[in-house]
mmCIF file of C-alpha atoms and ligand atoms in Angstrom:
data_model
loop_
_atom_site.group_PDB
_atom_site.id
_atom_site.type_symbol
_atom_site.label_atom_id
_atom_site.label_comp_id
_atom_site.label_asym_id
_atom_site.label_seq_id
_atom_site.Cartn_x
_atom_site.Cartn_y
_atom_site.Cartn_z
ATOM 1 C CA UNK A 158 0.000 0.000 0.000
ATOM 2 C CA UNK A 159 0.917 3.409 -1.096
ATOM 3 C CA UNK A 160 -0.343 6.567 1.002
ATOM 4 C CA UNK A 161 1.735 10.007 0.267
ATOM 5 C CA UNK A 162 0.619 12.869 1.523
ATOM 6 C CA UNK A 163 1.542 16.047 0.114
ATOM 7 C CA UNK A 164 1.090 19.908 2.129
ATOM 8 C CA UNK A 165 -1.873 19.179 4.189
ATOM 9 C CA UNK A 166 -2.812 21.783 6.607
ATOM 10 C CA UNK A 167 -5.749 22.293 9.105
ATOM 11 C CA UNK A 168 -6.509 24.836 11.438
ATOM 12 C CA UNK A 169 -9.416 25.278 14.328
ATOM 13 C CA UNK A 170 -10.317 28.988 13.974
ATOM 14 C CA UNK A 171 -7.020 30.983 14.183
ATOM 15 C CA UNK A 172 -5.320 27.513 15.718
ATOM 16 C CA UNK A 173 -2.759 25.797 13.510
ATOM 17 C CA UNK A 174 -2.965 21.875 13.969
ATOM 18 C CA UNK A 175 -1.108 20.722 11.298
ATOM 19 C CA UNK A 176 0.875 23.022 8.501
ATOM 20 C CA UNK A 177 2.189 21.669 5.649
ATOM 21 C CA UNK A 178 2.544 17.895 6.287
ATOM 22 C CA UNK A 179 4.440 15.965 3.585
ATOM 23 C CA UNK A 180 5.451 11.972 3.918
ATOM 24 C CA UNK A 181 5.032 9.109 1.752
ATOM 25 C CA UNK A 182 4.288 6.066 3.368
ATOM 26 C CA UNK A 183 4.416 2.383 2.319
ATOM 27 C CA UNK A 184 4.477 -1.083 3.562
ATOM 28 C CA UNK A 185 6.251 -1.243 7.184
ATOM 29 C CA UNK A 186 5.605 -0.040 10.447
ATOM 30 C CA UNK A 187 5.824 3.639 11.167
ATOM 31 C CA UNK A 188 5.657 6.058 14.327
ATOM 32 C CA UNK A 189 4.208 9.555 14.540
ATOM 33 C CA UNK A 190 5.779 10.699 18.119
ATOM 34 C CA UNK A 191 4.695 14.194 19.763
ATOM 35 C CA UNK A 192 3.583 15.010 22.820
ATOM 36 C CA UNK A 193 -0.115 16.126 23.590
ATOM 37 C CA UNK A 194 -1.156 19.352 21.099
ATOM 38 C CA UNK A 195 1.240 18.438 18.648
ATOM 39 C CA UNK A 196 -1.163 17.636 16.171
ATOM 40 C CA UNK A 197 -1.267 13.345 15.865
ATOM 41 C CA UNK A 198 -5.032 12.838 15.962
ATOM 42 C CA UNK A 199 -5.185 15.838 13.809
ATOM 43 C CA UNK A 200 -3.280 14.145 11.362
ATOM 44 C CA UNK A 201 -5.016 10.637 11.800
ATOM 45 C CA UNK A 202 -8.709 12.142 11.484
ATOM 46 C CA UNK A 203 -7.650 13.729 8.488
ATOM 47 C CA UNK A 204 -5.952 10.178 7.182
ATOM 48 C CA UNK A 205 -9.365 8.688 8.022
ATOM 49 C CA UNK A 206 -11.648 11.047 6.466
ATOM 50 C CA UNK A 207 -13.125 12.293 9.573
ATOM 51 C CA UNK A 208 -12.283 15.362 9.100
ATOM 52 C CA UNK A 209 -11.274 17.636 6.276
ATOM 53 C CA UNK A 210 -7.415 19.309 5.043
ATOM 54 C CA UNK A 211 -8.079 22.907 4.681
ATOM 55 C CA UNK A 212 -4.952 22.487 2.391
ATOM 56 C CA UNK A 213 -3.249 19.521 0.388
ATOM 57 C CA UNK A 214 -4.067 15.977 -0.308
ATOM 58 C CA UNK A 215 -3.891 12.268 0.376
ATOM 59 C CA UNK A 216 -3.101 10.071 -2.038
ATOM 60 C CA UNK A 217 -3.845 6.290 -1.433
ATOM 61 C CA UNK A 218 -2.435 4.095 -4.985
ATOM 62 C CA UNK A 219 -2.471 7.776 -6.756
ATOM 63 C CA UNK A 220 -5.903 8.298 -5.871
ATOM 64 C CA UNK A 221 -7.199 11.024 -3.957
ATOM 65 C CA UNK A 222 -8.992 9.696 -0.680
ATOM 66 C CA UNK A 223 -11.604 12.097 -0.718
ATOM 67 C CA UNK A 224 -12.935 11.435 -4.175
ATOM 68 C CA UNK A 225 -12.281 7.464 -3.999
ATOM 69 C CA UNK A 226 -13.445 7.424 -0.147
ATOM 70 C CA UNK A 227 -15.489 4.687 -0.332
ATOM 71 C CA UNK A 228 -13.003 2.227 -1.988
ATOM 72 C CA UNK A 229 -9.711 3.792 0.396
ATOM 73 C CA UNK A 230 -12.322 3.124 3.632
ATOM 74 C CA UNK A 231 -12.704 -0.184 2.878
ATOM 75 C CA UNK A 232 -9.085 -0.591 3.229
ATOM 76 C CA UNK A 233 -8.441 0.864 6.212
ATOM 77 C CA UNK A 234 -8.403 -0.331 9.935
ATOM 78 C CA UNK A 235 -8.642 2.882 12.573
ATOM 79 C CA UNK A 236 -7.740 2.647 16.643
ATOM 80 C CA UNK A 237 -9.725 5.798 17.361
ATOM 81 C CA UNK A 238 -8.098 7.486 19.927
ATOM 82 C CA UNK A 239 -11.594 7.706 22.575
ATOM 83 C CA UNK A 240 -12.457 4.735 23.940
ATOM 84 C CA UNK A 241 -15.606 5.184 25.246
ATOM 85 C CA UNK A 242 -17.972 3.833 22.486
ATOM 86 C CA UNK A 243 -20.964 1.454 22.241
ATOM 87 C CA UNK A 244 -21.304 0.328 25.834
ATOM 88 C CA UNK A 245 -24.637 -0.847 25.876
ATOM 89 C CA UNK A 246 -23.199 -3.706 22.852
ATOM 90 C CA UNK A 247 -21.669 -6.639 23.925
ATOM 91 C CA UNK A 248 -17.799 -7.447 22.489
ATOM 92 C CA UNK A 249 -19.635 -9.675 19.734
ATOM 93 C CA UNK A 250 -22.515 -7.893 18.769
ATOM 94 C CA UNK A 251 -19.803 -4.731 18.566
ATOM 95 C CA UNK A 252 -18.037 -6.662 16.131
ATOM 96 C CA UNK A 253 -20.926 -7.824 14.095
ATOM 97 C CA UNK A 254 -21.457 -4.034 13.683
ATOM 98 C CA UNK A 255 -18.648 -3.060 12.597
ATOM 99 C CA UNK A 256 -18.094 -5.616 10.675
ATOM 100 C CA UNK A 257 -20.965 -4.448 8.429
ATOM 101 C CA UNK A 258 -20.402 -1.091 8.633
ATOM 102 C CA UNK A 259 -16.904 -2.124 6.444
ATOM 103 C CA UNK A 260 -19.207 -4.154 4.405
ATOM 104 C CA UNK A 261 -17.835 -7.235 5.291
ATOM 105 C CA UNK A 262 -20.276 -10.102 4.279
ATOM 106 C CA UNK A 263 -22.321 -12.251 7.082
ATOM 107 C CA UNK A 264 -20.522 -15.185 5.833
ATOM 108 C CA UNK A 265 -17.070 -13.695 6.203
ATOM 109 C CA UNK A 266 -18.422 -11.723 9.409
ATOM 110 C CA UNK A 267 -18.441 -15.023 11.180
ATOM 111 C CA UNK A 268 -14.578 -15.874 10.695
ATOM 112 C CA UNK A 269 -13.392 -12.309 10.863
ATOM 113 C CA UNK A 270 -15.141 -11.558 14.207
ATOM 114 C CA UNK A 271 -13.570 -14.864 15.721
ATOM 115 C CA UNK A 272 -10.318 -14.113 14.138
ATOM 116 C CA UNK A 273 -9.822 -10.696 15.417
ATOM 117 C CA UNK A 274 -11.235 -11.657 19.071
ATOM 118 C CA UNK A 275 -8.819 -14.347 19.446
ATOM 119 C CA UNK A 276 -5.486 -11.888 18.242
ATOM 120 C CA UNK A 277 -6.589 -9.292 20.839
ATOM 121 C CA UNK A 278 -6.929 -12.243 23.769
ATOM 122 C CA UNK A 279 -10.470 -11.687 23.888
ATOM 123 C CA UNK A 280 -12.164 -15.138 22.676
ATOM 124 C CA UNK A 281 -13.917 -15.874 25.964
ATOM 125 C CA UNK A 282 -15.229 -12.193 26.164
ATOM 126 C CA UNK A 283 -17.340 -12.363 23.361
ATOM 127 C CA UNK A 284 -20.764 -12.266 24.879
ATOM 128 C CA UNK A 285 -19.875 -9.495 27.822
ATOM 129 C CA UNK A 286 -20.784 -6.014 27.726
ATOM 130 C CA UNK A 287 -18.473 -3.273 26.613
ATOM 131 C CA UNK A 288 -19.495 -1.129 29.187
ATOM 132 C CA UNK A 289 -18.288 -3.783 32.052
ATOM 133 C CA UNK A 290 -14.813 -3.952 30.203
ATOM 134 C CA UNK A 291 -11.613 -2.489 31.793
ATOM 135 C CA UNK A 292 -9.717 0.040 30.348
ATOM 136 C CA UNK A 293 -7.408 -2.010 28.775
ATOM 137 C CA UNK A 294 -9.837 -4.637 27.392
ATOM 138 C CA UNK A 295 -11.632 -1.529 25.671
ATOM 139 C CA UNK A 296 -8.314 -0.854 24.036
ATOM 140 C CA UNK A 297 -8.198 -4.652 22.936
ATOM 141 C CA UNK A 298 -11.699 -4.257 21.944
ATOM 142 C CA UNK A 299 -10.439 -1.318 19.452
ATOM 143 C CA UNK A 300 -7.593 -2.923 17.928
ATOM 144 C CA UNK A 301 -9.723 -6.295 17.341
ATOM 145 C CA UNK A 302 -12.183 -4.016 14.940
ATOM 146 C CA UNK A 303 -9.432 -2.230 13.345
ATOM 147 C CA UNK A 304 -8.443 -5.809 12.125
ATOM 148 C CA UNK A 305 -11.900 -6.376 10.915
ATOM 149 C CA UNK A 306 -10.931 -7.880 7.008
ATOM 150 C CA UNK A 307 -7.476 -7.510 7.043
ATOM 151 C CA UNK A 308 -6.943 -3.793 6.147
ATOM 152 C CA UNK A 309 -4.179 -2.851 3.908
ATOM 153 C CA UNK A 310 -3.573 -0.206 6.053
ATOM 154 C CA UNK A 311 -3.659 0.083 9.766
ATOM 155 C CA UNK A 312 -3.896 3.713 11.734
ATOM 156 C CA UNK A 313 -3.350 3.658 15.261
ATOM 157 C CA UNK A 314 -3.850 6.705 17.500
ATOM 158 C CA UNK A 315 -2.328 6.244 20.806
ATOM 159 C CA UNK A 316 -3.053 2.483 20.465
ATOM 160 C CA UNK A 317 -1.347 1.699 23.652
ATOM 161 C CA UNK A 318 -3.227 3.765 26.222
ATOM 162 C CA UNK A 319 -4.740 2.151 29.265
ATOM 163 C CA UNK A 320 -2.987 -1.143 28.402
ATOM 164 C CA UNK A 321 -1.063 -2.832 31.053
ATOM 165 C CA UNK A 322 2.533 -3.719 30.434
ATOM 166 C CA UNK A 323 1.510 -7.451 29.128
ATOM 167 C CA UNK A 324 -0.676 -5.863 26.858
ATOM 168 C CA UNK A 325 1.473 -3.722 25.382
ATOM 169 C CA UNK A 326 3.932 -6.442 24.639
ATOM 170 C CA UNK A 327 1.579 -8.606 23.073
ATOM 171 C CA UNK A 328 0.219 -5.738 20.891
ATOM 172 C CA UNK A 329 3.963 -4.574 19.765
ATOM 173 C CA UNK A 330 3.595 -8.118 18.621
ATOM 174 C CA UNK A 331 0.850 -8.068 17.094
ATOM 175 C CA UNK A 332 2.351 -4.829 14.753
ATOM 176 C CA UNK A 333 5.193 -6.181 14.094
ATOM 177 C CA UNK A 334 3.400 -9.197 12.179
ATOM 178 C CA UNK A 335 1.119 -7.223 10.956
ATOM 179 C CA UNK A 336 3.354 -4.664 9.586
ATOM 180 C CA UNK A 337 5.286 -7.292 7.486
ATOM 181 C CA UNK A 338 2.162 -7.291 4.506
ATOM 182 C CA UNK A 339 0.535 -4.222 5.239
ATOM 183 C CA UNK A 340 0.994 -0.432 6.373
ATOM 184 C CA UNK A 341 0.914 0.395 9.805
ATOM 185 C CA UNK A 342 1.129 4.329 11.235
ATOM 186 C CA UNK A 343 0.940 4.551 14.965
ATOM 187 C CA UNK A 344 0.585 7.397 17.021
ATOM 188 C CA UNK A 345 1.717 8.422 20.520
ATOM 189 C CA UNK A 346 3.607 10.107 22.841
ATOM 190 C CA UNK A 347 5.330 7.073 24.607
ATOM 191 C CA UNK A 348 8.716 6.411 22.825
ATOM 192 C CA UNK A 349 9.221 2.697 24.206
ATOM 193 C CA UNK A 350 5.824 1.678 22.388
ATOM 194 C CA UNK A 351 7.564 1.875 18.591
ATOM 195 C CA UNK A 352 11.425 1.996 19.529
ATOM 196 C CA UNK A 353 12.619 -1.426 17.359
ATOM 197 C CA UNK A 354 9.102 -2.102 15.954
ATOM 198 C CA UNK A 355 9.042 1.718 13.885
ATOM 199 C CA UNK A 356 11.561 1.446 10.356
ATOM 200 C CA UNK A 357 10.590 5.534 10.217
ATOM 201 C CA UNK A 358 9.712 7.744 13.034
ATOM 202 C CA UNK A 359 8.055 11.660 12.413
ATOM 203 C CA UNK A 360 8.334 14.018 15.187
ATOM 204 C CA UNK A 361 5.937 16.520 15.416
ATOM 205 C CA UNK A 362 5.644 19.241 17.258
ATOM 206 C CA UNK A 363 3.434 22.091 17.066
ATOM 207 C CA UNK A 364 1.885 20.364 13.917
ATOM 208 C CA UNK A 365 5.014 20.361 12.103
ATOM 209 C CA UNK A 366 7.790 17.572 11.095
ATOM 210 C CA UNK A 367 10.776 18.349 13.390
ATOM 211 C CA UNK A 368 12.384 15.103 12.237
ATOM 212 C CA UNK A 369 12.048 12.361 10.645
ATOM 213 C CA UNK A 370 13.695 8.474 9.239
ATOM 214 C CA UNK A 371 14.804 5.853 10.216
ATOM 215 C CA UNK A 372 15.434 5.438 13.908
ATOM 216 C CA UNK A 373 18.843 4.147 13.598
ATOM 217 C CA UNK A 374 19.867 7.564 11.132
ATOM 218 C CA UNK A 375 18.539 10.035 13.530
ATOM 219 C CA UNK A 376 20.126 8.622 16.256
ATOM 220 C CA UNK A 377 23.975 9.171 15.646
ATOM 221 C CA UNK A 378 25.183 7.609 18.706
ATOM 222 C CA UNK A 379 23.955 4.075 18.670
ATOM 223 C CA UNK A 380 26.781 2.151 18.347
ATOM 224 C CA UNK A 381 26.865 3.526 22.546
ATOM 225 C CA UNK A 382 26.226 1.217 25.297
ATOM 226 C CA UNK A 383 22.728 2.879 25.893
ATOM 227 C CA UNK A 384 21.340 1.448 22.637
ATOM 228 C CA UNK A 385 18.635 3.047 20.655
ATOM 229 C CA UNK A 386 16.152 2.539 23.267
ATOM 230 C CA UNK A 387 17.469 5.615 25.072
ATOM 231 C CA UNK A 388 18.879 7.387 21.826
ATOM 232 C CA UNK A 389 15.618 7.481 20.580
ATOM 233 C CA UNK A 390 14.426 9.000 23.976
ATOM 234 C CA UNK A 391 16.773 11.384 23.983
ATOM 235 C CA UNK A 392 16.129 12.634 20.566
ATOM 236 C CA UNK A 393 12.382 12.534 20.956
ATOM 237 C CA UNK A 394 13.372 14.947 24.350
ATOM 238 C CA UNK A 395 16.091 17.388 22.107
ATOM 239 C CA UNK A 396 13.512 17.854 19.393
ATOM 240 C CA UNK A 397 10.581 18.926 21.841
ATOM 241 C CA UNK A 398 12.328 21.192 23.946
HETATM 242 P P1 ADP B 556 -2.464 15.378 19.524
HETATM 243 O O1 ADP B 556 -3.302 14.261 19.025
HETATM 244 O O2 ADP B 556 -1.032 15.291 19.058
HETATM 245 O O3 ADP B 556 -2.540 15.518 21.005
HETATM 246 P P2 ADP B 556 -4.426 17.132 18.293
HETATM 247 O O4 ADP B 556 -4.404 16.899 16.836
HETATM 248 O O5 ADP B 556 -5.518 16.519 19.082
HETATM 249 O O6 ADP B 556 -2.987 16.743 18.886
HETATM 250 O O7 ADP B 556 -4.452 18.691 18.560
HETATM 251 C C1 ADP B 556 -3.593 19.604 17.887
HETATM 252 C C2 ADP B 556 -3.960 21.020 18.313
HETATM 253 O O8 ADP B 556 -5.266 21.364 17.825
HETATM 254 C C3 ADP B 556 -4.037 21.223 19.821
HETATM 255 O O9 ADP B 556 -3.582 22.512 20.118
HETATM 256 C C4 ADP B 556 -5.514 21.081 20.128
HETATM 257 O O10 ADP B 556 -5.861 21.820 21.272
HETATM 258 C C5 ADP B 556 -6.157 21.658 18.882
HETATM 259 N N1 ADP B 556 -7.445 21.030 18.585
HETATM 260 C C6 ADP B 556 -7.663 19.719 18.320
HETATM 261 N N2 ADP B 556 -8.942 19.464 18.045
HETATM 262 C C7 ADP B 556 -9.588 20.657 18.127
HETATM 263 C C8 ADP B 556 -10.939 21.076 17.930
HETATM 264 N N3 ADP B 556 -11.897 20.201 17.598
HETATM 265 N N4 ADP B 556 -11.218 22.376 18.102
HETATM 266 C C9 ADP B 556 -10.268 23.269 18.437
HETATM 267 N N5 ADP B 556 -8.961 22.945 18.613
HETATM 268 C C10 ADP B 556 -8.617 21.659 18.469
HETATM 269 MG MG1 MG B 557 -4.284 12.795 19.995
#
């Protein structure tokens, strides 16, 4: 999959979210780090066609998203980043949903829904209520419909939050596989969650790029016992202060 996006701006009223964002992206794991404000969901709502550039474009296989958004939806998978969502449905019926909502047929439904349950840990949950999930099962719940169909490409906005440390092992796993046949853009604010997994990491701050490559590039001093766990945190740091 092929998504480039080329000067896309947005502001709220006289705020600047996002100015002049260019990146191509393609198969692989990538990373969009920033802390809060910097403009991530921004940047993800737009990639989803929640929410309209007041400037630039997206273009998925050469194709504009916003005049082919029907065809580029059905290839995408999207972590929102609220979690809060459908709590009267139970985990199953949730998935059912959604699973038609991406036009996925009953048929298919059936496999998909069991599929994507048992990669988030969450076979025996099925029939419970979302509303009597923890935090971090909600978070599961998320990433299981974001897998709905296989989606060529995967956005993640602050996938990690409210997951406990097991968690966010086993979903750093769960990219990393993933990201070998498809495209996978994560957002968030916690370095550790895409050190190794990310091949290219953005910084943003104040809706800008204030870096970006590969991780091992940026980072000059990795061949240094701290390893580019902490080179990558210290970079992340220099760049948003
Ligand atoms: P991030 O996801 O990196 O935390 P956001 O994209 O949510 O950043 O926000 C970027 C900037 O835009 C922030 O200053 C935020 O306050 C502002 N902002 C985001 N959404 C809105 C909105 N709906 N109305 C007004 N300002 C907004
Ligand atoms: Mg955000």
């Amino acid at each position: 999959m092929l998504l480039k996006i080329e000067g896309v701006s947005k502001s709220y009223g006289k705020k600047k979210a996002l100015t002049d964002f260019s990146y191509s992206f393609e198969n692989g794991v990538y990373a969009v780090l920033g802390p809060n404000g910097a403009g991530k969901s921004t940047l993800f709502n737009i990639l989803t066609c929640n929410l309209k550039q007041d400037e630039g474009r997206v273009l998925w296989q050469g194709k504009d998203i916003r005049t082919h958004k029907d065809e580029y939806l059905a290839n995408i998978g999207f972590i929102p980043q609220q979690q809060d969502i459908y709590r009267g449905f139970t985990f199953e019926r949730f998935l059912w949903y959604m699973a038609s909502l991406k036009g996925i047929k009953s048929n298919d439904a059936k496999t998909e829904v069991k599929k994507v349950a048992e990669a988030v840990n969450l076979s025996e949950d099925l029939n419970r209520k979302l509303g009597a999930f923890s935090g971090g099962m909600k978070q599961r719940a998320l990433i299981a419909q974001a897998l709905l169909g296989s989606p060529g490409i995967l956005i993640c906005d602050e996938p990690t939050a409210g997951l406990d440390p097991k968690e966010r092992i086993s979903f750093r796993e769960l990219v990393m596989e993933y990201g070998k046949n498809a495209l996978v853009i994560i957002a968030t604010h916690i370095v550790p969650d895409v050190e190794n997994i990310a091949k290219e990491v953005i910084f943003l701050k104040e809706g800008r790029i204030a870096a970006a490559g590969d991780p091992n590039k940026l980072c000059k001093n990795t061949e240094h016992s701290h390893g580019i766990e902490s080179e990558l945190e210290a970079f992340y740091m220099s760049v948003n202060n």
